[in-house]
Amino acid sequence: AYGYYVNSGTPILVLDESDQSKTGYAAVSGGNMYVGGVVTNLILQSGNGSNALTIDSSQNTTFAGDVTIGSESTTKALKLPNNGEIQLFNTNDDNKFTIRNTGGSQNTLAIELNNGTDAVTISSLGLVGIGTTVPAFPLEVENSSTAYIFSETTGASASSGYRWKTPDSEFAWFSTGGTNAMALYDYV
């Protein structure tokens, strides 16, 4: 074999760039591989020499291609094949939202709150449930105490309201410029 070889209890290869005051290293310790140093960017390149992964001095990471987490191949920008969950934490890591594919025959997307409750569900049919995991309508809102749907407009003389329409009729409940109105229209 050709190349540089280090054999010791804690092998480490240190590279100094003296004119830049930068030091990089590669080391093995306790069965772990370490690569890093006092550098501007840590760059991993692919077989053709192009940058595949860049970690800057602020620990921001840029991937040049797709990211696969787990063992499946992907043609998507991000694929999570194991449990299909994405967890979003606040800065203290004590509150989170979980976005997950519930799988099964319904192939449902759920947004789960920190307490484990599904807050929003979107079925594979495009039905949206708020407070229910099995919506039966395009928008279904359920709550054990109050299930208001709230609409507010803050502009002067603006309108806010709700409109239900079928091919044969329309029902609207709205307020325009502070005046309440309820109307039933027949378009037949």
Tab-separated table of C-alpha atoms in Angstrom:
chain	number	residue	atom	x	y	z
A	1	ALA	CA	0.000	0.000	0.000
A	2	TYR	CA	1.079	3.563	-0.655
A	3	GLY	CA	0.524	6.676	1.438
A	4	TYR	CA	1.152	7.830	4.968
A	5	TYR	CA	0.621	5.371	7.802
A	6	VAL	CA	0.483	6.032	11.569
A	7	ASN	CA	0.280	3.183	14.069
A	8	SER	CA	-0.064	4.183	17.720
A	9	GLY	CA	-2.482	4.123	20.659
A	10	THR	CA	-4.113	7.348	19.398
A	11	PRO	CA	-3.005	7.879	15.790
A	12	ILE	CA	-3.312	11.472	14.600
A	13	LEU	CA	-2.283	13.176	11.402
A	14	VAL	CA	-1.798	16.956	11.737
A	15	LEU	CA	-1.550	19.217	8.704
A	16	ASP	CA	-0.293	22.792	9.181
A	17	GLU	CA	-0.797	25.559	6.622
A	18	SER	CA	1.801	27.912	8.050
A	19	ASP	CA	1.075	30.949	5.869
A	20	GLN	CA	-2.618	30.868	6.896
A	21	SER	CA	-2.221	29.891	10.582
A	22	LYS	CA	-4.590	26.995	10.002
A	23	THR	CA	-4.309	23.440	11.313
A	24	GLY	CA	-6.274	20.396	10.226
A	25	TYR	CA	-6.189	16.915	11.643
A	26	ALA	CA	-7.451	13.393	11.189
A	27	ALA	CA	-7.396	11.092	14.207
A	28	VAL	CA	-8.741	7.823	15.527
A	29	SER	CA	-9.536	7.369	19.201
A	30	GLY	CA	-11.771	4.916	21.050
A	31	GLY	CA	-13.027	3.475	17.774
A	32	ASN	CA	-14.145	6.916	16.531
A	33	MET	CA	-12.774	8.829	13.530
A	34	TYR	CA	-12.232	12.566	14.004
A	35	VAL	CA	-11.625	15.082	11.223
A	36	GLY	CA	-11.427	18.789	11.930
A	37	GLY	CA	-9.156	21.558	12.981
A	38	VAL	CA	-8.795	25.307	13.204
A	39	VAL	CA	-10.007	25.915	9.664
A	40	THR	CA	-12.441	28.180	7.839
A	41	ASN	CA	-14.457	25.320	6.336
A	42	LEU	CA	-14.404	21.556	6.599
A	43	ILE	CA	-15.083	20.230	3.110
A	44	LEU	CA	-15.685	16.630	2.085
A	45	GLN	CA	-15.335	16.021	-1.627
A	46	SER	CA	-16.821	13.320	-3.820
A	47	GLY	CA	-14.907	11.057	-6.191
A	48	ASN	CA	-14.797	13.662	-8.967
A	49	GLY	CA	-13.266	16.303	-6.680
A	50	SER	CA	-16.395	18.444	-6.283
A	51	ASN	CA	-17.553	19.606	-2.852
A	52	ALA	CA	-20.168	17.222	-1.464
A	53	LEU	CA	-20.427	18.525	2.123
A	54	THR	CA	-19.257	21.805	3.640
A	55	ILE	CA	-19.302	22.649	7.362
A	56	ASP	CA	-18.376	26.276	7.983
A	57	SER	CA	-16.822	27.826	11.115
A	58	SER	CA	-20.342	28.540	12.498
A	59	GLN	CA	-21.189	24.821	12.110
A	60	ASN	CA	-23.672	25.490	9.314
A	61	THR	CA	-23.787	22.515	6.964
A	62	THR	CA	-24.337	22.620	3.211
A	63	PHE	CA	-24.963	19.485	1.190
A	64	ALA	CA	-24.294	19.743	-2.538
A	65	GLY	CA	-26.712	16.934	-3.402
A	66	ASP	CA	-29.557	14.939	-1.924
A	67	VAL	CA	-29.577	13.843	1.716
A	68	THR	CA	-30.654	10.353	2.709
A	69	ILE	CA	-31.098	9.505	6.371
A	70	GLY	CA	-31.347	5.768	6.829
A	71	SER	CA	-30.549	3.037	4.336
A	72	GLU	CA	-32.788	3.613	1.317
A	73	SER	CA	-31.642	5.292	-1.856
A	74	THR	CA	-33.503	8.423	-2.882
A	75	THR	CA	-34.182	10.700	-5.807
A	76	LYS	CA	-35.637	13.369	-3.511
A	77	ALA	CA	-33.787	16.213	-1.789
A	78	LEU	CA	-34.510	14.721	1.646
A	79	LYS	CA	-35.848	11.290	2.466
A	80	LEU	CA	-36.326	9.823	5.948
A	81	PRO	CA	-36.929	6.118	5.321
A	82	ASN	CA	-36.799	4.727	8.867
A	83	ASN	CA	-39.638	6.366	10.795
A	84	GLY	CA	-40.399	9.280	8.471
A	85	GLU	CA	-40.382	11.846	11.282
A	86	ILE	CA	-39.038	15.380	11.298
A	87	GLN	CA	-38.825	17.005	14.714
A	88	LEU	CA	-38.529	20.772	15.062
A	89	PHE	CA	-37.301	21.981	18.457
A	90	ASN	CA	-37.106	25.439	20.005
A	91	THR	CA	-33.715	26.800	21.059
A	92	ASN	CA	-33.960	25.133	24.505
A	93	ASP	CA	-34.923	21.719	23.040
A	94	ASP	CA	-37.852	21.530	25.482
A	95	ASN	CA	-40.747	22.064	23.039
A	96	LYS	CA	-41.157	20.454	19.668
A	97	PHE	CA	-43.387	19.804	16.709
A	98	THR	CA	-43.178	16.442	14.996
A	99	ILE	CA	-44.140	16.090	11.353
A	100	ARG	CA	-44.623	12.469	10.431
A	101	ASN	CA	-46.147	10.096	7.943
A	102	THR	CA	-48.437	7.843	9.941
A	103	GLY	CA	-48.152	5.136	7.280
A	104	GLY	CA	-50.732	2.415	6.974
A	105	SER	CA	-53.394	2.316	4.294
A	106	GLN	CA	-54.324	5.988	4.783
A	107	ASN	CA	-50.747	7.315	4.278
A	108	THR	CA	-51.594	10.317	6.467
A	109	LEU	CA	-49.399	13.309	7.305
A	110	ALA	CA	-49.675	14.444	10.921
A	111	ILE	CA	-48.306	17.437	12.819
A	112	GLU	CA	-47.917	16.416	16.447
A	113	LEU	CA	-47.586	18.779	19.405
A	114	ASN	CA	-45.045	18.460	22.210
A	115	ASN	CA	-47.567	16.555	24.341
A	116	GLY	CA	-47.980	13.810	21.712
A	117	THR	CA	-51.346	15.031	20.421
A	118	ASP	CA	-51.924	15.241	16.669
A	119	ALA	CA	-52.900	18.869	16.049
A	120	VAL	CA	-53.321	18.719	12.262
A	121	THR	CA	-53.888	15.713	10.027
A	122	ILE	CA	-53.849	15.656	6.235
A	123	SER	CA	-55.120	12.438	4.687
A	124	SER	CA	-53.954	10.959	1.395
A	125	LEU	CA	-57.289	12.184	-0.034
A	126	GLY	CA	-56.390	15.780	0.872
A	127	LEU	CA	-58.836	15.959	3.782
A	128	VAL	CA	-57.624	18.226	6.607
A	129	GLY	CA	-58.462	17.539	10.218
A	130	ILE	CA	-57.835	19.902	13.111
A	131	GLY	CA	-58.442	18.103	16.384
A	132	THR	CA	-59.267	14.853	14.573
A	133	THR	CA	-57.006	12.203	13.083
A	134	VAL	CA	-59.658	10.878	10.665
A	135	PRO	CA	-61.189	13.841	8.803
A	136	ALA	CA	-64.213	12.966	6.672
A	137	PHE	CA	-64.547	16.371	4.987
A	138	PRO	CA	-62.187	18.758	3.140
A	139	LEU	CA	-61.845	20.660	6.451
A	140	GLU	CA	-63.025	19.167	9.717
A	141	VAL	CA	-62.517	20.927	13.050
A	142	GLU	CA	-63.180	19.112	16.324
A	143	ASN	CA	-62.664	20.142	19.935
A	144	SER	CA	-64.083	18.798	23.175
A	145	SER	CA	-65.136	22.261	24.373
A	146	THR	CA	-65.143	24.889	21.581
A	147	ALA	CA	-64.702	24.430	17.847
A	148	TYR	CA	-64.788	27.954	16.445
A	149	ILE	CA	-63.427	28.858	13.050
A	150	PHE	CA	-62.201	32.425	13.313
A	151	SER	CA	-61.796	34.919	10.503
A	152	GLU	CA	-60.675	38.509	11.010
A	153	THR	CA	-59.742	41.269	8.660
A	154	THR	CA	-58.090	44.402	10.025
A	155	GLY	CA	-58.539	46.780	7.099
A	156	ALA	CA	-61.111	49.616	7.158
A	157	SER	CA	-64.386	48.714	5.399
A	158	ALA	CA	-63.019	45.236	4.688
A	159	SER	CA	-65.039	42.021	4.635
A	160	SER	CA	-64.653	38.856	6.632
A	161	GLY	CA	-66.839	35.817	6.640
A	162	TYR	CA	-67.627	32.324	5.446
A	163	ARG	CA	-69.080	31.103	2.193
A	164	TRP	CA	-70.512	27.700	1.354
A	165	LYS	CA	-71.351	26.952	-2.259
A	166	THR	CA	-72.758	24.066	-4.260
A	167	PRO	CA	-73.484	24.020	-7.992
A	168	ASP	CA	-77.095	24.962	-7.200
A	169	SER	CA	-76.953	27.353	-4.248
A	170	GLU	CA	-74.756	29.473	-2.024
A	171	PHE	CA	-74.840	30.437	1.629
A	172	ALA	CA	-72.724	33.259	2.994
A	173	TRP	CA	-72.286	34.742	6.429
A	174	PHE	CA	-70.122	37.811	6.513
A	175	SER	CA	-69.487	41.270	7.902
A	176	THR	CA	-68.604	44.236	5.731
A	177	GLY	CA	-67.524	47.531	7.279
A	178	GLY	CA	-68.993	46.571	10.654
A	179	THR	CA	-72.387	45.546	9.212
A	180	ASN	CA	-73.393	41.940	9.749
A	181	ALA	CA	-75.212	40.104	6.992
A	182	MET	CA	-76.454	36.633	6.288
A	183	ALA	CA	-77.457	35.786	2.752
A	184	LEU	CA	-78.757	32.782	0.853
A	185	TYR	CA	-78.309	32.885	-2.888
A	186	ASP	CA	-79.848	30.631	-5.525
A	187	TYR	CA	-77.903	30.429	-8.776
A	188	VAL	CA	-80.288	27.979	-10.506
